[in-house]
CSV table of C-alpha atoms and ligand atoms in Angstrom, one decimal:
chain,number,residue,atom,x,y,z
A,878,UNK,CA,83.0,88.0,67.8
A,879,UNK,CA,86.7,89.5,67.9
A,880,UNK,CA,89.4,86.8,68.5
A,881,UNK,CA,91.3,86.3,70.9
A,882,UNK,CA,95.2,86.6,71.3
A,883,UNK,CA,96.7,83.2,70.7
A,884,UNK,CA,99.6,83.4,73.8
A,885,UNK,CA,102.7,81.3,74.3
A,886,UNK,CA,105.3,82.5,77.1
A,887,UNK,CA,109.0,82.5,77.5
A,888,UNK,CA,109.2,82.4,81.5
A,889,UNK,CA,112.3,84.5,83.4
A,890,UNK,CA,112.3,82.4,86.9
A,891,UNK,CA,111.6,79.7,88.1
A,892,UNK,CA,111.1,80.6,91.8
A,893,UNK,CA,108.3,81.1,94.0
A,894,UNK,CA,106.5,83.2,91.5
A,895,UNK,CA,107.6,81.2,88.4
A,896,UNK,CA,106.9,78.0,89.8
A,897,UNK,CA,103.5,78.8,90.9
A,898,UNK,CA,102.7,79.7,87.8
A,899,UNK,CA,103.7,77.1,86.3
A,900,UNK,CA,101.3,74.9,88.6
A,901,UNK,CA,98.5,77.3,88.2
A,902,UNK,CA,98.4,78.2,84.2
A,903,UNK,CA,98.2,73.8,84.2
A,904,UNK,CA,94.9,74.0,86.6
A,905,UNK,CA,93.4,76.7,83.8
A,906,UNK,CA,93.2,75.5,80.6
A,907,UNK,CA,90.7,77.2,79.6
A,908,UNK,CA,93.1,80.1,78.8
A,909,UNK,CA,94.9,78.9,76.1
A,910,UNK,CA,98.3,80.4,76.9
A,911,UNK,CA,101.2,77.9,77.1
A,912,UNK,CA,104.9,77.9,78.3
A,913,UNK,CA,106.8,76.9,75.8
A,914,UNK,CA,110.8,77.8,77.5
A,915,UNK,CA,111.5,78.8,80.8
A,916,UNK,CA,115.4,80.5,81.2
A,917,UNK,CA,116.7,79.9,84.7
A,918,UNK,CA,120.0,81.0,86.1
A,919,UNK,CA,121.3,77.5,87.4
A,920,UNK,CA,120.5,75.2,85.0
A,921,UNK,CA,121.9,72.0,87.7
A,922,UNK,CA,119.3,72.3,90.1
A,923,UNK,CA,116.2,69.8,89.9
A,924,UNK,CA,113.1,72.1,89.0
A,925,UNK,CA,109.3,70.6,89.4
A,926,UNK,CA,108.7,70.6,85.1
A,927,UNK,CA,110.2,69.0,82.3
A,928,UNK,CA,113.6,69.2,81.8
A,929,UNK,CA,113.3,70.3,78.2
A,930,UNK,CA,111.9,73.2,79.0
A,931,UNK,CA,114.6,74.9,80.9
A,932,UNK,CA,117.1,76.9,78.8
A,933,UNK,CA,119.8,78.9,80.7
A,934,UNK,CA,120.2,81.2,77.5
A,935,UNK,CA,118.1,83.9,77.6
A,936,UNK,CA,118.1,84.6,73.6
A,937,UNK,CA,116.5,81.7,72.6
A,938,UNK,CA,113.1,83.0,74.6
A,939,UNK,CA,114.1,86.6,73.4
A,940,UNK,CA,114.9,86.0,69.8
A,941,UNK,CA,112.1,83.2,69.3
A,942,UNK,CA,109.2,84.5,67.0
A,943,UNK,CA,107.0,81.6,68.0
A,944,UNK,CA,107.2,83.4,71.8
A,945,UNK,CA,104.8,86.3,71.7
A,946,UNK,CA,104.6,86.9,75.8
A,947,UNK,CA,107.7,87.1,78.2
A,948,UNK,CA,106.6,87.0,82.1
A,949,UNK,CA,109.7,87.6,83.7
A,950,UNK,CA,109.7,86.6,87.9
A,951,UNK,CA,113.5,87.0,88.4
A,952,UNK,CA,114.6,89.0,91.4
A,953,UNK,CA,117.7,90.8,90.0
A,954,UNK,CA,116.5,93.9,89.1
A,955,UNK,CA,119.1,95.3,86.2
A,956,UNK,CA,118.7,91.8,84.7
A,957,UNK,CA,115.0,92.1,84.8
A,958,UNK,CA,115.4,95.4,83.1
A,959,UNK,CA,117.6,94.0,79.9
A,960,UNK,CA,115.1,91.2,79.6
A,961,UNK,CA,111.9,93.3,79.4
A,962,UNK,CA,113.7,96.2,77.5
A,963,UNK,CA,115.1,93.8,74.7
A,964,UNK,CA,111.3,91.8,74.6
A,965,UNK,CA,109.4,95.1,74.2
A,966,UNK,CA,112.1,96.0,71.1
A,967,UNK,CA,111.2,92.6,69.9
A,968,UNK,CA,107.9,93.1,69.8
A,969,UNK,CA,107.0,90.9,72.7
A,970,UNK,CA,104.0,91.3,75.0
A,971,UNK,CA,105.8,91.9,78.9
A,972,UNK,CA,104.4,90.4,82.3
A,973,UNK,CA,106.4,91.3,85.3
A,974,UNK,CA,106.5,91.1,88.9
A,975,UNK,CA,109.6,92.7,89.7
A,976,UNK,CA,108.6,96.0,91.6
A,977,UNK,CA,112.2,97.2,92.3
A,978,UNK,CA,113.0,96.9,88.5
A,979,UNK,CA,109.7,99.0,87.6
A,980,UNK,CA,110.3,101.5,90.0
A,981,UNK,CA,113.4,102.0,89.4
A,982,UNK,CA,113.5,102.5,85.8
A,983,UNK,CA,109.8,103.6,85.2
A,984,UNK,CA,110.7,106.5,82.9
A,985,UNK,CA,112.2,104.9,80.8
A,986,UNK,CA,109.6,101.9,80.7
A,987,UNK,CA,106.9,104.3,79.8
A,988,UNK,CA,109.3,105.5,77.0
A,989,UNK,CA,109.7,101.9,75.9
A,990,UNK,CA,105.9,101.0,76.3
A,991,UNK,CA,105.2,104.4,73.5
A,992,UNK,CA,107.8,103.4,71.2
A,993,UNK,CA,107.0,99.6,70.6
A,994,UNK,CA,103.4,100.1,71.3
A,995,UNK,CA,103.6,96.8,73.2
A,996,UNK,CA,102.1,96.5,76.8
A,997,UNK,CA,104.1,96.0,80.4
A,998,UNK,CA,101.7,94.7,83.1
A,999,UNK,CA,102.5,94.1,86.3
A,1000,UNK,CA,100.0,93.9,88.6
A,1001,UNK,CA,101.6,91.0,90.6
A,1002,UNK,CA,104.2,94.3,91.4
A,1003,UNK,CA,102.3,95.8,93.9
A,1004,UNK,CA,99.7,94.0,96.6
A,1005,UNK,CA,100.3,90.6,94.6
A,1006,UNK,CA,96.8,89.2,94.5
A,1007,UNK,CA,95.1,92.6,95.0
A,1008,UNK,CA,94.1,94.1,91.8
A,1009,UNK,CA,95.1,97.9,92.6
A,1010,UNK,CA,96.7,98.7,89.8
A,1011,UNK,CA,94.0,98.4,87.3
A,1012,UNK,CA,91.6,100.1,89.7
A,1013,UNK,CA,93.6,102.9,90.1
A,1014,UNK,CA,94.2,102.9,86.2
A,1015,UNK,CA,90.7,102.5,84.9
A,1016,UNK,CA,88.3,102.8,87.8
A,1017,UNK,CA,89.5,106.2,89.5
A,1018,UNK,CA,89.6,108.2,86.0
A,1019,UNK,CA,89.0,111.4,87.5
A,1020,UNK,CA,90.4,114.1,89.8
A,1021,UNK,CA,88.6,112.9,93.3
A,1022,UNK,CA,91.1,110.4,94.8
A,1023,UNK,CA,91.8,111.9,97.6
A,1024,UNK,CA,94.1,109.9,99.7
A,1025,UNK,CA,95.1,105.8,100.0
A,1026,UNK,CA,96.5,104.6,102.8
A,1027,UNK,CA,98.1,101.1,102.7
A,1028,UNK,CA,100.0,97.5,103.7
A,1029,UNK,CA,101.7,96.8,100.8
A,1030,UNK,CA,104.9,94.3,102.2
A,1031,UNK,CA,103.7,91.3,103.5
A,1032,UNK,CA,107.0,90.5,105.3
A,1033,UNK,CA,107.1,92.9,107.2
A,1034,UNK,CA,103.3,92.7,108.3
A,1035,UNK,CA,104.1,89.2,109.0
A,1036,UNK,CA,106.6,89.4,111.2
A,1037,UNK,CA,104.6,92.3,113.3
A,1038,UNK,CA,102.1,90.7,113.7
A,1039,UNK,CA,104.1,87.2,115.2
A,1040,UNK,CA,106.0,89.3,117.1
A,1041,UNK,CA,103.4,91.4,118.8
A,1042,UNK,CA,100.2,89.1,118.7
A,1043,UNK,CA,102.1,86.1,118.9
A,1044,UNK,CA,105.0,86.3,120.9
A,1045,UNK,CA,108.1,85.4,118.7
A,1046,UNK,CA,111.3,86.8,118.4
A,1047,UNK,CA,111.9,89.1,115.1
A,1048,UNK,CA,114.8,86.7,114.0
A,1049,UNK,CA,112.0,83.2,114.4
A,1050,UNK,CA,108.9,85.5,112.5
A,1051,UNK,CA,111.5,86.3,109.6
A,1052,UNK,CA,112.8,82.9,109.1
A,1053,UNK,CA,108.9,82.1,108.9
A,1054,UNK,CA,108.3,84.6,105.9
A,1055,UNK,CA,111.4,83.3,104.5
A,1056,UNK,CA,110.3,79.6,104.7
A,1057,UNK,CA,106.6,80.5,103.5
A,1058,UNK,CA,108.4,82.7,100.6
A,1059,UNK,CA,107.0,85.9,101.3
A,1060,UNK,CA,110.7,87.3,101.8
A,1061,UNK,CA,112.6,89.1,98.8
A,1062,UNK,CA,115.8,86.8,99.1
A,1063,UNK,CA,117.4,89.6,100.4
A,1064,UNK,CA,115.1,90.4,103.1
A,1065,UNK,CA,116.3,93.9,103.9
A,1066,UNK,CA,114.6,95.1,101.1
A,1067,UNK,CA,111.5,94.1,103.2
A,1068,UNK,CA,112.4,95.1,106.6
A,1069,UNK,CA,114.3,98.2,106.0
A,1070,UNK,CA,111.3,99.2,103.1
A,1071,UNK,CA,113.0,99.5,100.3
A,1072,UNK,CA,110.1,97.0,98.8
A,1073,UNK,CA,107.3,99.1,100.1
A,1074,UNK,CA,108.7,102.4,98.7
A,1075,UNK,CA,109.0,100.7,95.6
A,1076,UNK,CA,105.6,99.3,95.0
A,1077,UNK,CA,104.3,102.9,96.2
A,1078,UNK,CA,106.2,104.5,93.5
A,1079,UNK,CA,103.8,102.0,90.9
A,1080,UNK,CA,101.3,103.0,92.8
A,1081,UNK,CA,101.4,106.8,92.6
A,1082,UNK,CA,102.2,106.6,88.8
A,1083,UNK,CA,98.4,105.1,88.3
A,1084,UNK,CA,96.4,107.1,91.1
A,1085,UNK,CA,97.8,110.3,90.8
A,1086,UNK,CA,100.6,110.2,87.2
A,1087,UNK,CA,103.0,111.1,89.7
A,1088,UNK,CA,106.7,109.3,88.3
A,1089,UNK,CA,108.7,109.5,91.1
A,1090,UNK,CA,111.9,106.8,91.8
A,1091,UNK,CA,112.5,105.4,95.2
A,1092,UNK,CA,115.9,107.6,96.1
A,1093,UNK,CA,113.2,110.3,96.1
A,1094,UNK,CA,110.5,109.6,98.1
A,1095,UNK,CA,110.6,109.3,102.2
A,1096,UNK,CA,110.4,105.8,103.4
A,1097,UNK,CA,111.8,103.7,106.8
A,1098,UNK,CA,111.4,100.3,107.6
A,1099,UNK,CA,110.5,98.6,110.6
A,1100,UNK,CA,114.1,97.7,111.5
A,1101,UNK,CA,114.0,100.4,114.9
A,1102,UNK,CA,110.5,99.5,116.2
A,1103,UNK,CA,111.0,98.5,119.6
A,1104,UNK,CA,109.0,96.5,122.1
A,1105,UNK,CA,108.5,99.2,124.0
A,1106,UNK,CA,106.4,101.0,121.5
A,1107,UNK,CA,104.5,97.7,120.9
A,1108,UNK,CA,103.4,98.0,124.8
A,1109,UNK,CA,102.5,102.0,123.8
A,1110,UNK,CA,100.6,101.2,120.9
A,1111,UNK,CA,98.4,98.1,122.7
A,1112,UNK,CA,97.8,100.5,125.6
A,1113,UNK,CA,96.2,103.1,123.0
A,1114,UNK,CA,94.5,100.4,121.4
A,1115,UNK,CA,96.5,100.4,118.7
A,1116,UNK,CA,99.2,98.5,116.8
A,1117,UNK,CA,102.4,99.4,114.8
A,1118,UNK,CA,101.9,98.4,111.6
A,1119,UNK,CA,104.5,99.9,108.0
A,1120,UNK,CA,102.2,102.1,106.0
A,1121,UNK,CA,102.2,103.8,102.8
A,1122,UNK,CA,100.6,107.3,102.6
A,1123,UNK,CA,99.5,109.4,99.5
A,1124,UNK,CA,96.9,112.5,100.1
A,1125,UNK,CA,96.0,115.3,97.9
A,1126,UNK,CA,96.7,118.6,99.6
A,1127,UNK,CA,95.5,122.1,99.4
A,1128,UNK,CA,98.2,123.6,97.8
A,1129,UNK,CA,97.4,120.6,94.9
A,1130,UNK,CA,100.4,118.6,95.4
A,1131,UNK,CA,100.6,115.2,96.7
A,1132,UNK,CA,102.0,114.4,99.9
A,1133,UNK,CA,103.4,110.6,99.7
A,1134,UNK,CA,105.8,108.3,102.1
A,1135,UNK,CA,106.1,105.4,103.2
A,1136,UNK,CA,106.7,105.4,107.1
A,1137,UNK,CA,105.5,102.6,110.5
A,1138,UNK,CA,102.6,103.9,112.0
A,1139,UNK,CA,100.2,103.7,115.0
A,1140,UNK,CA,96.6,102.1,113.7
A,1141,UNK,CA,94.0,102.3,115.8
A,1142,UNK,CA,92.1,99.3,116.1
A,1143,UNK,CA,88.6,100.6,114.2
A,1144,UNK,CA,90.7,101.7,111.2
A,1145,UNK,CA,90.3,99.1,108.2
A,1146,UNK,CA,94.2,98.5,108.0
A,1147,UNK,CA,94.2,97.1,111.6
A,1148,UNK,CA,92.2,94.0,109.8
A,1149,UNK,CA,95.5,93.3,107.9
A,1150,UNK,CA,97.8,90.6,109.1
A,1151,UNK,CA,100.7,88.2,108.7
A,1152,UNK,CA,101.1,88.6,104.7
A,1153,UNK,CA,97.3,90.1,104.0
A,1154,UNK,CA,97.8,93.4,102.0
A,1155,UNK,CA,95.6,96.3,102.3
A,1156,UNK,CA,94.6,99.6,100.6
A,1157,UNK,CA,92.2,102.4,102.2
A,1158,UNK,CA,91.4,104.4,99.2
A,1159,UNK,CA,89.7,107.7,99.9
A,1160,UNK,CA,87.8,109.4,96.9
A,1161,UNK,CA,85.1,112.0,96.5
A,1162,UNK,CA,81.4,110.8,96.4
A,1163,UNK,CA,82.6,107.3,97.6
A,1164,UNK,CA,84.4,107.9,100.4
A,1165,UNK,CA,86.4,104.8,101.7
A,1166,UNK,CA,86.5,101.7,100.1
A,1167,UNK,CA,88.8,98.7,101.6
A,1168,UNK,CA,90.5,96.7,99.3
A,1169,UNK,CA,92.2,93.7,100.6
A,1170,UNK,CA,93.9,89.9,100.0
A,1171,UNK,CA,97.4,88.1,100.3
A,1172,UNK,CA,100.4,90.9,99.3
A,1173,UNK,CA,103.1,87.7,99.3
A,1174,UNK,CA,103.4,84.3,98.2
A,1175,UNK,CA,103.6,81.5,95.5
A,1176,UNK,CA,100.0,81.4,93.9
A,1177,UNK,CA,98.5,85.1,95.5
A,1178,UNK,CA,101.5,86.5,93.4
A,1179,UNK,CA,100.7,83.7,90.3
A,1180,UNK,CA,97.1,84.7,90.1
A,1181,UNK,CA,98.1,88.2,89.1
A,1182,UNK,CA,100.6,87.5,87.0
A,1183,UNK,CA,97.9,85.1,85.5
A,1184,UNK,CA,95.6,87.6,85.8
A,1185,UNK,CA,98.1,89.8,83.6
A,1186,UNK,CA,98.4,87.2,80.7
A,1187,UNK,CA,94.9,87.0,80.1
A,1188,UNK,CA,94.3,90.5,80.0
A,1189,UNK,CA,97.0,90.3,76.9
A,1190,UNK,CA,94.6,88.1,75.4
A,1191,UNK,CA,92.3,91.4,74.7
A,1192,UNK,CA,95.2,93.3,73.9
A,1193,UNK,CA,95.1,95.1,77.1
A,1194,UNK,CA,97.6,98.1,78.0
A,1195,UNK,CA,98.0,100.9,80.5
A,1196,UNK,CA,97.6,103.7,79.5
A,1197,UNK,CA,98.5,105.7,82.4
A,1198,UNK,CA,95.5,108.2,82.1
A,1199,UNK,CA,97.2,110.7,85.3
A,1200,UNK,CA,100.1,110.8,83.3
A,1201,UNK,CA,98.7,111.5,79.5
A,1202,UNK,CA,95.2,112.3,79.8
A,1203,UNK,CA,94.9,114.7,82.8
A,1204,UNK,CA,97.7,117.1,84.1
A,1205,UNK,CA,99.6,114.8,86.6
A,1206,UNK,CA,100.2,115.7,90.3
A,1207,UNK,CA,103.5,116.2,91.6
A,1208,UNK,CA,104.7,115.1,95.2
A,1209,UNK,CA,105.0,118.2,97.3
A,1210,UNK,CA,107.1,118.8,100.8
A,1211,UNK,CA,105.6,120.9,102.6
A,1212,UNK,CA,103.7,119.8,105.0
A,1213,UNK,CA,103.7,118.5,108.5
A,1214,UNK,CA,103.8,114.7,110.4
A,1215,UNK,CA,102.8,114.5,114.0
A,1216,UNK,CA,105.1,111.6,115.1
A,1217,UNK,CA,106.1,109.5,118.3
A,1218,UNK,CA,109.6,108.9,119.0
A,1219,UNK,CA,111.0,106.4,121.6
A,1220,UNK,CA,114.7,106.3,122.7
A,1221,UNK,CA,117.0,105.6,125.0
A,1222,UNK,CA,119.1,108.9,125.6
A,1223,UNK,CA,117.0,112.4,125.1
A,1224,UNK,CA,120.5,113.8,123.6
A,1225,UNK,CA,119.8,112.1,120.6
A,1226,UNK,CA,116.7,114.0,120.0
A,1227,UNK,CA,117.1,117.6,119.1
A,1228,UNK,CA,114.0,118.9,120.2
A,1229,UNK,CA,114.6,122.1,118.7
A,1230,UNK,CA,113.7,120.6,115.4
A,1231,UNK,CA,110.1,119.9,116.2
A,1232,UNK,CA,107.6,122.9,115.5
A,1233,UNK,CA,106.0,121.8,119.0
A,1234,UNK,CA,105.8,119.0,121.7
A,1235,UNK,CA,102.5,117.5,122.8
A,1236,UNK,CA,103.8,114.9,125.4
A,1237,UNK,CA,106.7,114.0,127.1
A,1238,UNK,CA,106.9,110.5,128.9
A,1239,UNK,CA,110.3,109.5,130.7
A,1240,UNK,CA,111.0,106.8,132.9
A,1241,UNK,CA,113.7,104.6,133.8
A,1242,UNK,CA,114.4,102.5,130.7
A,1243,UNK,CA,113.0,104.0,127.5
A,1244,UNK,CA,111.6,107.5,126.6
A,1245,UNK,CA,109.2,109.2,124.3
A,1246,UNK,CA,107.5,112.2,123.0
A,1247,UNK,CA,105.3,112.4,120.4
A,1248,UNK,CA,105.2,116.3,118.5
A,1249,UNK,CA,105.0,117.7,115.2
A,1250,UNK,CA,107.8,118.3,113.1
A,1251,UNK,CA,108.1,119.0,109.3
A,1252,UNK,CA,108.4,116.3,106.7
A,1253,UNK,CA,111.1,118.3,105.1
A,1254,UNK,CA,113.0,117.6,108.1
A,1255,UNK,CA,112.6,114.4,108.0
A,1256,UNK,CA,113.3,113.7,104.7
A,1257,UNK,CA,116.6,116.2,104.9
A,1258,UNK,CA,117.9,114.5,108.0
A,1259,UNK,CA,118.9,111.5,109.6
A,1260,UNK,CA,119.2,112.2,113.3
A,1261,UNK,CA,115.9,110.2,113.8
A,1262,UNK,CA,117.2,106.8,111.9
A,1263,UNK,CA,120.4,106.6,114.3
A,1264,UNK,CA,121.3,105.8,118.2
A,1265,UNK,CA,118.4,103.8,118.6
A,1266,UNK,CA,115.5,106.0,117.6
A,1267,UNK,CA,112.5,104.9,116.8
A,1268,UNK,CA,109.9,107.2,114.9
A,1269,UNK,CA,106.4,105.8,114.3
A,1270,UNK,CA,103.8,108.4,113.0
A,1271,UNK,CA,100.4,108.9,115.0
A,1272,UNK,CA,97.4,108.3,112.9
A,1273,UNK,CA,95.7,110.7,110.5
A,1274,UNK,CA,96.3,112.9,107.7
A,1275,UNK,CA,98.5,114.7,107.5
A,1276,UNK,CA,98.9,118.4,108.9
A,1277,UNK,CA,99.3,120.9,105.9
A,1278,UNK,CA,99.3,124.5,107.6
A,1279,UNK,CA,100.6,125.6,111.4
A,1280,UNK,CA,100.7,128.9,112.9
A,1281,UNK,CA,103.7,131.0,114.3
A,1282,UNK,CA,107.1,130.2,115.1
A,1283,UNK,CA,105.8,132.0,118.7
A,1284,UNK,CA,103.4,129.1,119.0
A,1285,UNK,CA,106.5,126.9,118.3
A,1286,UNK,CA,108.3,128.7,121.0
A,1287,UNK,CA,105.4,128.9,123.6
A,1288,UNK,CA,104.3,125.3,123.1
A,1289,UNK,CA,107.8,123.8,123.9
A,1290,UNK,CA,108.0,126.0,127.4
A,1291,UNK,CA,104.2,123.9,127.7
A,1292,UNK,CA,106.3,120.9,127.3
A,1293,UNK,CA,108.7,121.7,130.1
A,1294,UNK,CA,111.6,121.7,127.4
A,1295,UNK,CA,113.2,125.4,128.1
B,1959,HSE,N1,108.7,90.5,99.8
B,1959,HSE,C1,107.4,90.9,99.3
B,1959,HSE,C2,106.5,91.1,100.5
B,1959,HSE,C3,106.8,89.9,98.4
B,1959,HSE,O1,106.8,90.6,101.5
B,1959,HSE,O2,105.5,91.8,100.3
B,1959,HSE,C4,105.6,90.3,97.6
B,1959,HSE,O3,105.9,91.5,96.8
């Protein structure tokens, strides 16, 4: 019978994350892994563990040989960075949570993760208690994932969903996530999806070996949505919900963003509420399968980070297969996005930009038109994030080939627009 790892842990954080799983490695012994220092930032404040635990100097977890696993649950990303750069050189086993951190240095984690030969897991990164990542990494191993579709910032779901099922005011629903700690503690990064866009950068690197960084990939928040399209969305049956979108196109490349979207009320994702997570994951043979659980929070988050540790005890690693064992995808631009946009004045919207308009509706207080336009456009421009826009894509894939500029011409006279 092979051995298991023995595992003892210097903890980074001590904060929603940390402290959960603090709480929840004591209700599994069974595991055999122990914390044996914790480095926090503000050593004054009165934590829920022993006082001799805490250290506010991060080298005596780093430098200790008796550590062999650093989880680190801090929320300042370049921090985050030093502390899992420096415990991979050390030889250290790495648990993380911090998506923003990943994202944002990814190339040169995978760098770091060849060199040492020591593993970074993370699936508490992306979909917290979901375990995505190490389906997309070991179940998927072949060319047939097709598209995912997904809910990956519980936040903002949240606070859709107490706004428009439940009546409250956007300020009341994100106090709420703040209070139930499903907020980053600087909760733009949620509403204005920074957060989303990075855990779909994880995600792309293990479904498709696409290494991509957030600056670089097209993402919006759900900071415009407006009641009004609320009221357009229930009418169609539908609801506004933040979406991340990946599909394989013709052309081979991947077409990947992370915008709000109408879903209709049959489509799997419509299930998802408050701080539920959800991934629609398209693949040949299969076709879709739903994955699905709490994206946010103290132990949804702790039960994959826990899940991490003992998957050290088996000496488990990515080993990015896309990347390294098939030839990866790259993201690709050149496609199409039929979209709806509401506003308040039309000569804020230059309709010249869309390849066509499908329907015009203008009354009194706010307007909209829904069309198609290119992503390129999108992702060049920033007419459609100012003066009040608000741009919510219509459901489906997206649209990879359109005919003539004459068509373009012809279907805007349709439209009344000439
Ligand atoms: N702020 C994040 C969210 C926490 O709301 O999804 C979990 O990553």
């Amino acid at each position: 019978m092979k051995t298991h790892k023995q595992l003892t842990i210097g903890l980074f954080g001590f904060g929603v994350v940390g402290e959960g799983l603090y709480k929840v490695l004591q209700q599994t012994p069974s595991l055999k892994a122990s914390i044996k220092r914790i480095c926090i930032k503000n050593g004054g404040k009165k934590r829920n563990a022993p006082v001799s635990l805490f250290t506010t100097e991060k080298d005596e977890l780093l430098n200790d040989p008796g550590i062999n696993v650093i989880v680190e649950v801090i929320d300042d990303a370049d921090a985050a960075f030093e502390i899992v750069k420096t415990a991979l050189l050390n030889g250290k086993e790495v648990v993380s949570a911090s998506k923003k951190m990943i994202a944002e240095h990814l190339p040169a984690l995978l760098e770091l993760q060849l060199q040492t030969g020591r593993s970074l897991l993370y699936e508490a990164a992306a979909c917290a208690s979901i375990p995505v990542i190490r389906n997309l990494e070991e179940y998927y191993d072949n060319d047939l994932l097709h598209s995912m579709k997904a809910v990956i910032n519980g936040s903002t779901n949240f606070i859709l969903t107490k706004m428009f099922e439940e009546g409250l005011e956007f300020k009341q629903a994100l106090i709420l996530a703040q209070q139930l700690g499903f907020a980053e503690s600087n909760p733009k990064l949620d509403i204005e999806g920074f957060d989303a866009a990075n855990k779909w950068i994880l995600l792309l690197a293990h479904a498709y070996g696409i290494i991509t960084s957030p600056s670089s990939i097209l993402f919006n928040g759900i900071q415009d949505i407006h009641a009004h399209d609320a009221r357009v969305a229930k009418a169609n049956n539908q609801q506004v919900k933040l979406v991340a979108q990946a599909q394989k196109m013709k052309n081979g490349k991947v077409a990947a963003f992370v915008l709000p979207q109408f879903v209709h009320a049959t489509d799997h994702l419509a299930f998802v509420k408050n701080e539920y997570n959800g991934v629609v994951i398209e693949s040949g043979f299969a076709d879709k399968q739903f994955f699905y659980g709490k994206g946010a929070g103290s132990f949804p988050t702790a039960s994959a980070v826990l899940s991490d540790i003992a998957a050290l005890r088996y000496r488990y690693k990515y080993e990015y297969k896309k990347r390294y064992h098939h030839t990866p995808h790259e993201a690709g631009d050149d496609f199409y996005l039929r979209v709806y946009i509401s506003f308040d004045e039309l000569k804020y919207v230059p309709r010249d930009r869309f390849e066509w308009i499908e329907e015009w509706h203008s009354s009194e207080g706010r307007k909209s038109l829904s069309g198609v336009i290119s992503f390129h456009e999108l992702k060049t421009q920033n007419w459609w994030r100012e003066n009040n826009l608000s741009l919510i894509l219509a459901p489906g894939p997206v649209i990879e080939e359109i005919s003539t500029r004459k068509l373009k011409r012809k279907s805007l006279e349709l439209a009344g627009v000439f």
